Amino acid sequence: MNINRLPDDNGRTVLQIEADWPELAADYEDVVSTYSQVKIAGFRPGKAPRSVIEGRFQKQMLDDFSQRVAQRLGKQALRDAGAESMGPVEISDVECVKGKTFRLNVSFWPMPEIGLPDLGSLAAGDDDKSDPRDLISKRLLELVSFTVPDAFVQAELGPDQGGCARDSDEWKAAADRVRLMLVLKKIAGREGIEVSEADVEQRIKEKASEFGEDSDSL
């Protein structure tokens, strides 16, 4: 796999990726194996010749193949480049032809430099009755300073508040939420913390109860 860095796109990093077909042949064979189980008139399940399968499902197979390979190569390219994305990675300009070099571009907002404080100093005092998570979150935002792209703040605000001015309280609160999310992501990576689906579901139940909602609505 070859990785070339293209000129930054207004702060976004863009990587151009190329991979020769032999590197991807196993992925294609997996897709062929999946489609070989599809029932085709005149053949027993799993017994249709490969030529029939490819002739009938070639477009769908290449679509599935390109999605699978693009996701895998995109993640691998970030690891190989020593890069970390602040948010979702965008895949574009995919070129996929059977037997030919596979090409795609990935673009992302690089994670900012985040200098973490001594986490042991963030503990709340025994006489403080506030939620310790809220106190620690506030303290982290005070100690760790960096800016986030406007696009992330607008996404956090959502369509109902997307027109907020940058100097408004709503904008500042949304920017703080994004910054806190990134700080916690950095802490999780450093400390080896992983969040399970069960953890997420439990947290949703807690917040739903707090807001007087049911979990599905929240």
XYZ file of N, CA, C and O in Angstrom:
872
model
N 0.837 -1.190 0.000
C 0.000 0.000 0.000
C 0.874 1.242 0.000
O 1.844 1.327 0.766
N 0.544 2.194 -0.843
C 1.257 3.465 -0.911
C 0.359 4.575 -0.388
O -0.841 4.625 -0.690
N 0.941 5.478 0.394
C 0.198 6.586 0.987
C 0.893 7.888 0.610
O 2.094 8.045 0.849
N 0.160 8.801 0.015
C 0.677 10.127 -0.299
C -0.184 11.162 0.396
O -1.421 11.081 0.371
N 0.476 12.134 1.004
C -0.276 13.212 1.660
C -0.507 14.338 0.672
O 0.442 14.883 0.102
N -1.771 14.697 0.471
C -2.136 15.776 -0.425
C -2.201 17.089 0.346
O -2.197 17.090 1.582
N -2.242 18.218 -0.352
C -2.366 19.506 0.352
C -3.584 19.510 1.269
O -4.650 18.996 0.921
N -3.397 20.079 2.471
C -4.488 20.109 3.439
C -5.696 20.849 2.880
O -5.558 21.810 2.118
N -6.870 20.391 3.262
C -8.126 20.981 2.807
C -8.726 21.802 3.944
O -9.514 21.301 4.739
N -8.329 23.089 4.035
C -8.851 23.980 5.076
C -8.724 23.379 6.476
O -9.653 23.410 7.273
N -7.563 22.810 6.744
C -7.301 22.234 8.062
C -7.481 20.737 8.133
O -7.047 20.111 9.098
N -8.136 20.156 7.138
C -8.324 18.710 7.105
C -7.127 18.048 6.434
O -6.597 18.550 5.440
N -6.684 16.935 6.978
C -5.614 16.152 6.368
C -6.205 15.239 5.306
O -7.250 14.619 5.528
N -5.548 15.167 4.145
C -6.019 14.322 3.052
C -4.912 13.337 2.680
O -3.780 13.736 2.395
N -5.232 12.038 2.715
C -4.290 10.992 2.334
C -4.796 10.279 1.086
O -5.962 9.868 1.021
N -3.918 10.152 0.095
C -4.241 9.409 -1.122
C -3.639 8.010 -0.994
O -2.439 7.866 -0.754
N -4.461 6.990 -1.146
C -4.040 5.611 -0.896
C -4.153 4.791 -2.173
O -5.141 4.900 -2.906
N -3.128 3.983 -2.414
C -3.144 3.049 -3.533
C -2.732 1.667 -3.028
O -1.803 1.546 -2.224
N -3.421 0.632 -3.513
C -3.081 -0.744 -3.135
C -3.204 -1.623 -4.365
O -4.214 -1.575 -5.077
N -2.176 -2.423 -4.636
C -2.204 -3.325 -5.783
C -3.184 -4.466 -5.520
O -3.406 -4.875 -4.371
N -3.728 -5.016 -6.591
C -4.748 -6.052 -6.470
C -4.308 -7.255 -5.634
O -5.102 -7.762 -4.824
N -3.066 -7.768 -5.791
C -2.682 -8.927 -4.974
C -2.841 -8.698 -3.469
O -3.082 -9.652 -2.717
N -2.717 -7.435 -3.015
C -2.900 -7.139 -1.599
C -4.357 -7.297 -1.170
O -4.645 -7.455 0.022
N -5.274 -7.247 -2.140
C -6.699 -7.221 -1.832
C -7.426 -8.481 -2.278
O -8.636 -8.606 -2.070
N -6.698 -9.399 -2.904
C -7.334 -10.580 -3.490
C -8.120 -11.383 -2.461
O -9.203 -11.904 -2.748
N -7.586 -11.497 -1.246
C -8.279 -12.269 -0.207
C -9.620 -11.640 0.142
O -10.602 -12.356 0.392
N -9.691 -10.298 0.145
C -10.957 -9.613 0.416
C -11.972 -9.940 -0.680
O -13.150 -10.180 -0.400
N -11.512 -9.938 -1.917
C -12.416 -10.234 -3.029
C -12.914 -11.674 -2.947
O -14.097 -11.945 -3.174
N -12.020 -12.599 -2.598
C -12.424 -13.995 -2.491
C -13.465 -14.185 -1.397
O -14.381 -15.010 -1.524
N -13.362 -13.429 -0.316
C -14.362 -13.508 0.753
C -15.732 -13.058 0.249
O -16.769 -13.653 0.592
N -15.727 -12.000 -0.559
C -16.993 -11.507 -1.111
C -17.586 -12.544 -2.065
O -18.791 -12.822 -2.034
N -16.736 -13.122 -2.917
C -17.213 -14.158 -3.836
C -17.809 -15.325 -3.054
O -18.867 -15.861 -3.409
N -17.148 -15.723 -1.976
C -17.628 -16.835 -1.156
C -19.003 -16.529 -0.572
O -19.875 -17.414 -0.515
N -19.222 -15.280 -0.155
C -20.526 -14.897 0.391
C -21.612 -14.996 -0.673
O -22.693 -15.562 -0.443
N -21.326 -14.473 -1.865
C -22.333 -14.484 -2.933
C -22.553 -15.890 -3.499
O -23.598 -16.153 -4.096
N -21.597 -16.758 -3.306
C -21.773 -18.129 -3.817
C -22.862 -18.887 -3.077
O -23.349 -19.922 -3.540
N -23.262 -18.374 -1.910
C -24.322 -19.015 -1.132
C -25.713 -18.540 -1.532
O -26.712 -19.068 -1.040
N -25.772 -17.522 -2.418
C -27.067 -17.010 -2.863
C -27.726 -18.037 -3.787
O -27.074 -18.615 -4.658
N -29.004 -18.248 -3.594
C -29.732 -19.227 -4.409
C -29.889 -18.710 -5.836
O -30.385 -17.602 -6.052
N -29.469 -19.503 -6.801
C -29.576 -19.162 -8.215
C -30.349 -20.271 -8.915
O -30.039 -21.463 -8.752
N -31.348 -19.871 -9.673
C -32.201 -20.852 -10.354
C -31.355 -21.771 -11.235
O -30.488 -21.320 -11.983
N -31.610 -23.076 -11.099
C -30.902 -24.063 -11.906
C -29.688 -24.659 -11.227
O -29.059 -25.584 -11.771
N -29.358 -24.147 -10.041
C -28.183 -24.653 -9.325
C -28.541 -24.890 -7.861
O -29.327 -24.147 -7.272
N -27.929 -25.903 -7.283
C -28.083 -26.121 -5.850
C -27.321 -25.027 -5.099
O -26.330 -24.498 -5.606
N -27.805 -24.669 -3.889
C -27.111 -23.632 -3.120
C -25.623 -23.937 -2.968
O -25.243 -25.044 -2.568
N -24.802 -22.969 -3.312
C -23.364 -23.117 -3.180
C -22.697 -23.857 -4.319
O -21.475 -24.063 -4.289
N -23.465 -24.256 -5.330
C -22.904 -25.060 -6.423
C -22.845 -24.303 -7.750
O -22.391 -24.866 -8.749
N -23.292 -23.070 -7.784
C -23.236 -22.315 -9.037
C -21.781 -22.028 -9.397
O -20.969 -21.699 -8.531
N -21.412 -22.153 -10.694
C -20.031 -21.863 -11.106
C -19.664 -20.412 -10.809
O -20.514 -19.518 -10.819
N -18.398 -20.190 -10.549
C -17.908 -18.843 -10.245
C -18.247 -17.875 -11.372
O -18.606 -16.717 -11.121
N -18.133 -18.332 -12.627
C -18.416 -17.448 -13.757
C -19.859 -16.965 -13.736
O -20.143 -15.807 -14.090
N -20.764 -17.836 -13.311
C -22.178 -17.457 -13.223
C -22.378 -16.437 -12.104
O -23.093 -15.436 -12.255
N -21.758 -16.682 -10.968
C -21.882 -15.778 -9.818
C -21.353 -14.394 -10.169
O -22.011 -13.370 -9.944
N -20.148 -14.362 -10.759
C -19.556 -13.066 -11.091
C -20.343 -12.368 -12.200
O -20.486 -11.141 -12.193
N -20.840 -13.133 -13.153
C -21.607 -12.521 -14.225
C -22.906 -11.912 -13.741
O -23.339 -10.868 -14.239
N -23.516 -12.541 -12.756
C -24.814 -12.079 -12.262
C -24.701 -10.985 -11.216
O -25.531 -10.069 -11.155
N -23.678 -11.077 -10.360
C -23.591 -10.166 -9.212
C -22.354 -9.266 -9.247
O -21.993 -8.690 -8.214
N -21.712 -9.092 -10.378
C -20.438 -8.382 -10.412
C -20.529 -6.977 -9.807
O -19.689 -6.579 -9.004
N -21.548 -6.211 -10.176
C -21.650 -4.837 -9.655
C -21.831 -4.841 -8.143
O -21.139 -4.100 -7.431
N -22.775 -5.660 -7.650
C -22.993 -5.697 -6.198
C -21.747 -6.183 -5.464
O -21.402 -5.675 -4.393
N -21.061 -7.161 -6.053
C -19.860 -7.688 -5.416
C -18.770 -6.627 -5.324
O -18.105 -6.487 -4.289
N -18.576 -5.885 -6.398
C -17.542 -4.846 -6.375
C -17.919 -3.715 -5.419
O -17.045 -3.120 -4.785
N -19.217 -3.419 -5.312
C -19.641 -2.402 -4.349
C -19.323 -2.847 -2.922
O -18.774 -2.079 -2.122
N -19.671 -4.094 -2.595
C -19.381 -4.621 -1.257
C -17.871 -4.677 -1.014
O -17.386 -4.318 0.074
N -17.154 -5.127 -2.013
C -15.698 -5.233 -1.914
C -15.063 -3.863 -1.680
O -14.200 -3.708 -0.809
N -15.482 -2.864 -2.454
C -14.869 -1.539 -2.337
C -15.158 -0.913 -0.981
O -14.290 -0.265 -0.388
N -16.374 -1.128 -0.450
C -16.688 -0.584 0.874
C -15.824 -1.235 1.950
O -15.278 -0.552 2.821
N -15.703 -2.561 1.867
C -14.900 -3.286 2.847
C -13.439 -2.839 2.797
O -12.824 -2.526 3.829
N -12.878 -2.804 1.593
C -11.463 -2.478 1.437
C -11.195 -1.016 1.788
O -10.181 -0.702 2.418
N -12.097 -0.120 1.406
C -11.899 1.298 1.710
C -11.835 1.533 3.214
O -10.983 2.288 3.705
N -12.727 0.888 3.964
C -12.714 1.043 5.416
C -11.410 0.500 6.005
O -10.784 1.138 6.859
N -11.004 -0.670 5.547
C -9.788 -1.290 6.097
C -8.550 -0.487 5.757
O -7.704 -0.213 6.631
N -8.422 -0.073 4.503
C -7.234 0.680 4.101
C -7.205 2.056 4.749
O -6.127 2.569 5.074
N -8.382 2.663 4.929
C -8.420 3.971 5.578
C -7.881 3.910 7.001
O -7.066 4.741 7.416
N -8.321 2.894 7.752
C -7.828 2.742 9.128
C -6.332 2.435 9.146
O -5.580 2.973 9.970
N -5.913 1.557 8.233
C -4.499 1.192 8.180
C -3.633 2.393 7.806
O -2.537 2.574 8.350
N -4.119 3.229 6.886
C -3.353 4.400 6.451
C -3.136 5.363 7.608
O -2.044 5.920 7.762
N -4.163 5.574 8.445
C -4.004 6.459 9.594
C -2.970 5.895 10.561
O -2.129 6.636 11.094
N -3.011 4.574 10.794
C -2.024 3.963 11.690
C -0.618 4.115 11.119
O 0.320 4.489 11.836
N -0.466 3.810 9.824
C 0.856 3.876 9.206
C 1.391 5.312 9.182
O 2.605 5.524 9.262
N 0.496 6.283 9.051
C 0.912 7.683 9.002
C 1.083 8.269 10.400
O 1.490 9.423 10.543
N 0.790 7.475 11.422
C 0.897 7.971 12.795
C -0.090 9.082 13.080
O 0.187 9.979 13.877
N -1.254 9.020 12.430
C -2.254 10.083 12.568
C -3.442 9.585 13.380
O -3.741 8.393 13.410
N -4.116 10.520 14.023
C -5.325 10.216 14.778
C -6.402 11.198 14.369
O -6.167 12.411 14.325
N -7.573 10.691 14.046
C -8.656 11.545 13.576
C -9.461 12.094 14.746
O -9.751 11.385 15.709
N -9.834 13.369 14.631
C -10.658 13.992 15.661
C -12.090 13.475 15.612
O -12.793 13.447 16.613
N -12.538 13.068 14.426
C -13.905 12.596 14.252
C -13.964 11.560 13.153
O -12.949 10.914 12.834
N -15.118 11.387 12.529
C -15.254 10.397 11.458
C -14.309 10.694 10.291
O -14.020 11.848 9.988
N -13.856 9.626 9.650
C -12.986 9.743 8.475
C -13.856 9.695 7.227
O -14.732 8.837 7.095
N -13.627 10.633 6.312
C -14.414 10.686 5.075
C -13.648 9.993 3.955
O -12.463 10.272 3.741
N -14.313 9.105 3.245
C -13.716 8.374 2.131
C -14.286 8.905 0.829
O -15.505 9.086 0.700
N -13.419 9.173 -0.154
C -13.889 9.718 -1.421
C -12.983 9.255 -2.554
O -11.929 8.660 -2.330
N -13.422 9.536 -3.789
C -12.635 9.267 -4.995
C -12.162 7.812 -5.063
O -10.996 7.526 -5.369
N -13.087 6.891 -4.773
C -12.740 5.466 -4.808
C -12.691 4.989 -6.261
O -13.613 5.228 -7.045
N -11.588 4.322 -6.624
C -11.442 3.706 -7.945
C -11.286 2.203 -7.734
O -10.303 1.746 -7.153
N -12.279 1.445 -8.213
C -12.285 0.000 -7.979
C -12.604 -0.729 -9.275
O -13.741 -0.656 -9.769
N -11.613 -1.422 -9.823
C -11.770 -2.258 -11.009
C -11.096 -3.588 -10.704
O -9.935 -3.608 -10.252
N -11.807 -4.678 -10.946
C -11.256 -5.986 -10.631
C -9.912 -6.194 -11.332
O -9.763 -5.965 -12.527
N -8.916 -6.611 -10.533
C -7.594 -6.895 -11.062
C -6.684 -5.690 -11.193
O -5.512 -5.846 -11.527
N -7.209 -4.493 -10.923
C -6.430 -3.264 -11.078
C -6.083 -2.661 -9.715
O -6.600 -3.069 -8.674
N -5.213 -1.661 -9.745
C -4.851 -0.947 -8.518
C -6.069 -0.258 -7.930
O -6.829 0.398 -8.651
N -6.256 -0.425 -6.632
C -7.377 0.181 -5.910
C -6.918 1.530 -5.367
O -5.856 1.639 -4.757
N -7.720 2.570 -5.571
C -7.352 3.919 -5.121
C -8.504 4.547 -4.340
O -9.670 4.304 -4.636
N -8.143 5.379 -3.393
C -9.125 6.162 -2.658
C -8.426 7.291 -1.928
O -7.189 7.268 -1.752
N -9.200 8.284 -1.516
C -8.716 9.357 -0.663
C -9.443 9.284 0.672
O -10.640 8.971 0.715
N -8.719 9.563 1.747
C -9.356 9.712 3.053
C -9.011 11.095 3.585
O -7.881 11.566 3.437
N -9.988 11.748 4.146
C -9.759 13.072 4.723
C -10.324 13.102 6.139
O -11.337 12.461 6.426
N -9.659 13.854 6.998
C -10.077 13.890 8.398
C -9.475 15.108 9.079
O -8.486 15.692 8.612
N -10.098 15.491 10.177
C -9.551 16.542 11.032
C -8.578 15.887 11.998
O -8.960 15.017 12.781
N -7.295 16.260 11.949
C -6.333 15.632 12.862
C -6.577 16.036 14.311
O -7.010 17.153 14.594
N -6.329 15.091 15.185
C -6.486 15.359 16.610
C -5.514 16.449 17.041
O -4.323 16.394 16.713
N -5.988 17.470 17.765
C -5.076 18.526 18.228
C -4.145 18.017 19.328
O -4.387 16.961 19.924
N -3.098 18.771 19.563
C -2.206 18.443 20.665
C -2.938 18.726 21.976
O -3.368 19.847 22.232
N -3.094 17.700 22.786
C -3.806 17.842 24.055
C -2.875 17.428 25.183
O -2.540 16.246 25.323
N -2.441 18.408 25.967
C -1.578 18.125 27.110
C -2.418 17.849 28.347
O -3.096 18.750 28.858
N -2.396 16.602 28.796
C -3.245 16.216 29.913
C -2.600 16.581 31.248
O -1.398 16.415 31.428
N -3.400 17.046 32.204
C -2.873 17.342 33.549
C -2.740 16.072 34.369
O -3.115 14.985 33.934
N -2.200 16.224 35.565
C -2.140 15.114 36.511
C -3.567 14.782 36.937
O -4.233 15.589 37.596
N -4.043 13.616 36.536
C -5.436 13.286 36.804
C -5.714 13.121 38.297
O -6.838 13.310 38.752
N -4.693 12.760 39.043
C -4.884 12.592 40.475
C -5.227 13.889 41.188
O -5.796 13.870 42.286
N -4.906 15.026 40.566
C -5.173 16.319 41.200
C -6.601 16.792 40.963
O -6.993 17.849 41.456
N -7.401 16.020 40.226
C -8.738 16.466 39.858
C -9.814 15.999 40.816
O -10.980 16.344 40.655
N -9.466 15.176 41.783
C -10.477 14.623 42.695
C -11.165 15.737 43.472
O -10.544 16.715 43.904
N -12.473 15.587 43.649
C -13.247 16.569 44.403
C -13.055 16.365 45.903
O -12.761 15.254 46.360
N -13.208 17.423 46.663
C -13.090 17.336 48.108
C -14.254 16.572 48.715
O -15.353 16.507 48.145
N -14.030 15.986 49.877
C -15.067 15.188 50.525
C -16.284 16.023 50.896
O -17.401 15.513 51.000
N -16.076 17.349 51.112
C -17.174 18.194 51.542
C -17.951 18.784 50.362
O -18.916 19.527 50.570
N -17.549 18.458 49.157
C -18.233 18.981 47.977
C -19.324 17.989 47.574
O -19.053 16.835 47.287
N -20.569 18.456 47.579
C -21.710 17.574 47.326
C -22.109 17.534 45.850
O -23.067 16.851 45.485
N -21.414 18.260 44.993
C -21.746 18.253 43.568
C -21.339 16.926 42.944
O -20.531 16.178 43.492
N -21.922 16.622 41.787
C -21.563 15.408 41.052
C -20.079 15.494 40.686
O -19.657 16.441 40.014
N -19.257 14.548 41.149
C -17.817 14.636 40.877
C -17.496 14.633 39.385
O -16.496 15.220 38.957
N -18.347 14.002 38.572
C -18.096 13.997 37.130
C -18.208 15.414 36.570
O -17.424 15.815 35.706
N -19.176 16.168 37.070
C -19.341 17.544 36.600
C -18.165 18.406 37.046
O -17.666 19.257 36.282
N -17.720 18.197 38.287
C -16.591 18.987 38.792
C -15.309 18.686 38.022
O -14.551 19.597 37.662
N -15.066 17.414 37.764
C -13.864 17.028 37.036
C -13.927 17.537 35.599
O -12.927 18.016 35.051
N -15.097 17.463 34.982
C -15.248 17.960 33.613
C -14.935 19.449 33.543
O -14.218 19.909 32.641
N -15.482 20.199 34.494
C -15.224 21.644 34.522
C -13.743 21.931 34.712
O -13.172 22.804 34.046
N -13.099 21.171 35.602
C -11.681 21.393 35.874
C -10.826 21.045 34.649
O -9.851 21.735 34.331
N -11.185 19.983 33.937
C -10.447 19.614 32.731
C -10.523 20.713 31.678
O -9.523 21.039 31.018
N -11.697 21.294 31.512
C -11.848 22.363 30.531
C -11.040 23.596 30.924
O -10.577 24.345 30.059
N -10.874 23.817 32.225
C -10.065 24.950 32.685
C -8.583 24.713 32.428
O -7.834 25.639 32.090
N -8.137 23.455 32.563
C -6.707 23.159 32.491
C -6.215 22.840 31.082
O -5.024 23.008 30.795
N -7.095 22.364 30.231
C -6.680 21.926 28.890
C -7.285 22.867 27.860
O -8.501 22.905 27.675
N -6.437 23.604 27.190
C -6.912 24.620 26.260
C -6.507 24.276 24.829
O -5.339 24.027 24.551
N -7.470 24.238 23.931
C -7.226 24.084 22.497
C -8.529 24.444 21.784
O -9.600 24.506 22.391
N -8.433 24.728 20.498
C -9.615 25.096 19.730
C -10.083 23.907 18.893
O -9.297 23.023 18.557
N -11.356 23.909 18.565
C -11.927 22.865 17.712
C -12.519 23.526 16.470
O -12.949 24.681 16.519
N -12.538 22.826 15.346
C -13.093 23.396 14.119
C -14.572 23.766 14.281
O -15.316 23.103 14.986
N -14.963 24.836 13.605
C -16.357 25.287 13.679
C -17.321 24.186 13.251
O -18.435 24.089 13.785
N -16.900 23.350 12.291
C -17.787 22.303 11.792
C -18.208 21.353 12.915
O -19.347 20.869 12.926
N -17.307 21.095 13.861
C -17.636 20.198 14.967
C -18.627 20.855 15.917
O -19.521 20.196 16.438
N -18.455 22.150 16.142
C -19.376 22.871 17.026
C -20.759 22.933 16.397
O -21.777 22.718 17.065
N -20.827 23.214 15.098
C -22.108 23.275 14.400
C -22.820 21.932 14.443
O -24.041 21.864 14.610
N -22.034 20.840 14.290
C -22.631 19.508 14.360
C -23.174 19.234 15.756
O -24.227 18.614 15.927
N -22.465 19.688 16.789
C -22.914 19.501 18.166
C -24.187 20.303 18.434
O -25.089 19.839 19.132
N -24.283 21.499 17.867
C -25.473 22.330 18.052
C -26.695 21.710 17.380
O -27.808 21.813 17.884
N -26.468 21.074 16.228
C -27.582 20.469 15.503
C -28.323 21.485 14.655
O -28.072 22.695 14.735
N -29.259 21.034 13.843
C -29.949 21.929 12.911
C -30.772 23.010 13.587
O -30.946 24.101 13.044
N -31.301 22.734 14.783
C -32.151 23.721 15.444
C -31.380 24.939 15.929
O -31.935 26.035 16.020
N -30.093 24.754 16.249
C -29.284 25.864 16.768
C -28.085 26.159 15.876
O -27.166 26.858 16.288
N -28.102 25.629 14.659
C -26.947 25.775 13.776
C -26.613 27.206 13.410
O -25.502 27.511 12.991
N -27.571 28.128 13.596
C -27.317 29.521 13.229
C -26.811 30.373 14.367
O -26.749 31.608 14.234
N -26.417 29.762 15.469
C -25.930 30.532 16.620
C -24.655 31.299 16.272
O -23.797 30.793 15.547
N -24.531 32.487 16.814
C -23.314 33.276 16.611
C -22.170 32.660 17.409
O -22.379 32.042 18.455
N -20.935 32.861 16.904
C -19.773 32.248 17.539
C -19.510 32.806 18.936
O -18.817 32.184 19.733
N -20.028 33.996 19.239
C -19.803 34.576 20.566
C -20.990 34.357 21.496
O -21.048 34.925 22.596
N -21.939 33.493 21.082
C -23.117 33.244 21.916
C -22.814 32.211 22.990
O -21.860 31.430 22.891
N -23.647 32.220 24.035
C -23.479 31.235 25.101
C -23.702 29.814 24.581
O -23.039 28.869 25.027
N -24.650 29.659 23.643
C -24.928 28.342 23.088
C -23.715 27.787 22.346
O -23.393 26.598 22.464
N -23.072 28.657 21.577
C -21.879 28.221 20.831
C -20.763 27.812 21.784
O -20.127 26.770 21.608
N -20.537 28.627 22.812
C -19.472 28.323 23.780
C -19.746 27.001 24.492
O -18.832 26.191 24.683
N -21.009 26.776 24.871
C -21.345 25.532 25.568
C -21.123 24.328 24.656
O -20.603 23.293 25.095
N -21.502 24.463 23.386
C -21.302 23.361 22.443
C -19.817 23.108 22.213
O -19.368 21.960 22.145
N -19.029 24.183 22.089
C -17.584 24.037 21.903
C -16.959 23.344 23.112
O -16.065 22.499 22.966
N -17.429 23.685 24.312
C -16.909 23.040 25.524
C -17.250 21.554 25.543
O -16.438 20.728 25.972
N -18.446 21.202 25.079
C -18.822 19.788 25.057
C -17.928 19.003 24.099
O -17.513 17.877 24.392
N -17.639 19.606 22.950
C -16.759 18.939 21.984
C -15.358 18.810 22.560
O -14.720 17.753 22.455
N -14.853 19.880 23.178
C -13.510 19.826 23.758
C -13.431 18.765 24.842
O -12.459 17.998 24.917
N -14.455 18.694 25.679
C -14.451 17.708 26.760
C -14.464 16.290 26.190
O -13.757 15.409 26.682
N -15.251 16.071 25.145
C -15.294 14.754 24.515
C -13.907 14.336 24.039
O -13.475 13.194 24.226
N -13.175 15.274 23.431
C -11.846 14.960 22.905
C -10.838 14.732 24.030
O -9.970 13.863 23.932
N -10.956 15.515 25.094
C -10.063 15.323 26.246
C -10.301 13.943 26.856
O -9.350 13.211 27.167
N -11.563 13.573 27.023
C -11.873 12.260 27.603
C -11.418 11.135 26.682
O -10.978 10.077 27.151
N -11.522 11.360 25.367
C -11.028 10.363 24.417
C -9.522 10.181 24.583
O -9.006 9.054 24.557
N -8.810 11.292 24.785
C -7.362 11.225 24.981
C -7.023 10.490 26.278
O -6.104 9.664 26.325
N -7.763 10.786 27.325
C -7.543 10.108 28.602
C -7.801 8.613 28.460
O -7.033 7.780 28.940
N -8.890 8.272 27.784
C -9.228 6.859 27.604
C -8.129 6.116 26.867
O -7.766 4.988 27.213
N -7.570 6.770 25.835
C -6.492 6.143 25.090
C -5.253 5.943 25.936
O -4.602 4.896 25.873
N -4.920 6.954 26.742
C -3.716 6.856 27.585
C -3.866 5.819 28.682
O -2.928 5.092 29.011
N -5.074 5.739 29.241
C -5.299 4.845 30.374
C -5.769 3.456 29.951
O -5.956 2.586 30.791
N -5.990 3.247 28.638
C -6.458 1.951 28.169
C -7.894 1.657 28.549
O -8.272 0.503 28.766
N -8.711 2.697 28.624
C -10.107 2.544 29.027
C -10.958 2.277 27.791
O -10.846 2.977 26.785
N -11.804 1.274 27.870
C -12.737 0.980 26.791
C -14.157 1.019 27.335
O -14.412 0.610 28.468
N -15.074 1.528 26.511
C -16.471 1.632 26.903
C -17.272 0.583 26.150
O -17.231 0.531 24.926
N -17.995 -0.244 26.892
C -18.789 -1.299 26.272
C -20.186 -0.783 25.945
O -20.621 0.269 26.431
N -20.917 -1.553 25.135
C -22.301 -1.205 24.835
C -23.141 -1.188 26.117
O -24.038 -0.356 26.266
N -22.825 -2.100 27.027
C -23.571 -2.138 28.292
C -23.350 -0.847 29.089
O -24.278 -0.326 29.717
N -22.109 -0.333 29.066
C -21.814 0.932 29.749
C -22.651 2.069 29.169
O -23.197 2.908 29.898
N -22.711 2.106 27.840
C -23.464 3.167 27.163
C -24.946 3.071 27.513
O -25.599 4.074 27.831
N -25.487 1.871 27.467
C -26.912 1.683 27.756
C -27.237 2.096 29.193
O -28.275 2.711 29.460
N -26.340 1.763 30.118
C -26.565 2.126 31.508
C -26.546 3.632 31.693
O -27.373 4.205 32.411
N -25.614 4.294 31.006
C -25.516 5.758 31.113
C -26.760 6.414 30.514
O -27.272 7.405 31.051
N -27.268 5.870 29.419
C -28.479 6.412 28.810
C -29.660 6.279 29.766
O -30.474 7.199 29.912
N -29.747 5.135 30.439
C -30.833 4.932 31.398
C -30.752 5.960 32.528
O -31.770 6.505 32.968
N -29.523 6.233 32.992
C -29.343 7.201 34.079
C -29.791 8.593 33.648
O -30.497 9.299 34.382
N -29.359 9.006 32.447
C -29.710 10.344 31.969
C -31.200 10.420 31.643
O -31.823 11.468 31.842
N -31.781 9.332 31.130
C -33.208 9.327 30.837
C -34.012 9.557 32.111
O -34.985 10.328 32.136
N -33.600 8.876 33.183
C -34.278 9.049 34.459
C -34.137 10.488 34.958
O -35.090 11.087 35.471
N -32.944 11.052 34.776
C -32.687 12.428 35.220
C -33.580 13.424 34.490
O -34.082 14.389 35.080
N -33.796 13.192 33.187
C -34.570 14.130 32.369
C -36.054 13.771 32.292
O -36.825 14.445 31.605
N -36.460 12.699 32.981
C -37.855 12.311 32.936
C -38.273 11.733 31.594
O -39.443 11.853 31.187
N -37.336 11.099 30.903
C -37.608 10.492 29.590
C -37.443 8.982 29.704
O -36.871 8.476 30.660
N -37.956 8.267 28.683
C -37.611 6.853 28.612
C -36.365 6.727 27.728
O -36.033 7.620 26.945
N -35.655 5.631 27.850
C -34.359 5.470 27.192
C -34.460 5.591 25.683
O -33.611 6.225 25.049
N -35.485 5.009 25.093
C -35.614 5.046 23.630
C -35.809 6.475 23.134
O -35.228 6.868 22.122
N -36.635 7.233 23.834
C -36.868 8.630 23.409
C -35.594 9.452 23.513
O -35.288 10.256 22.633
N -34.837 9.232 24.607
C -33.596 9.993 24.782
C -32.604 9.649 23.681
O -31.956 10.525 23.131
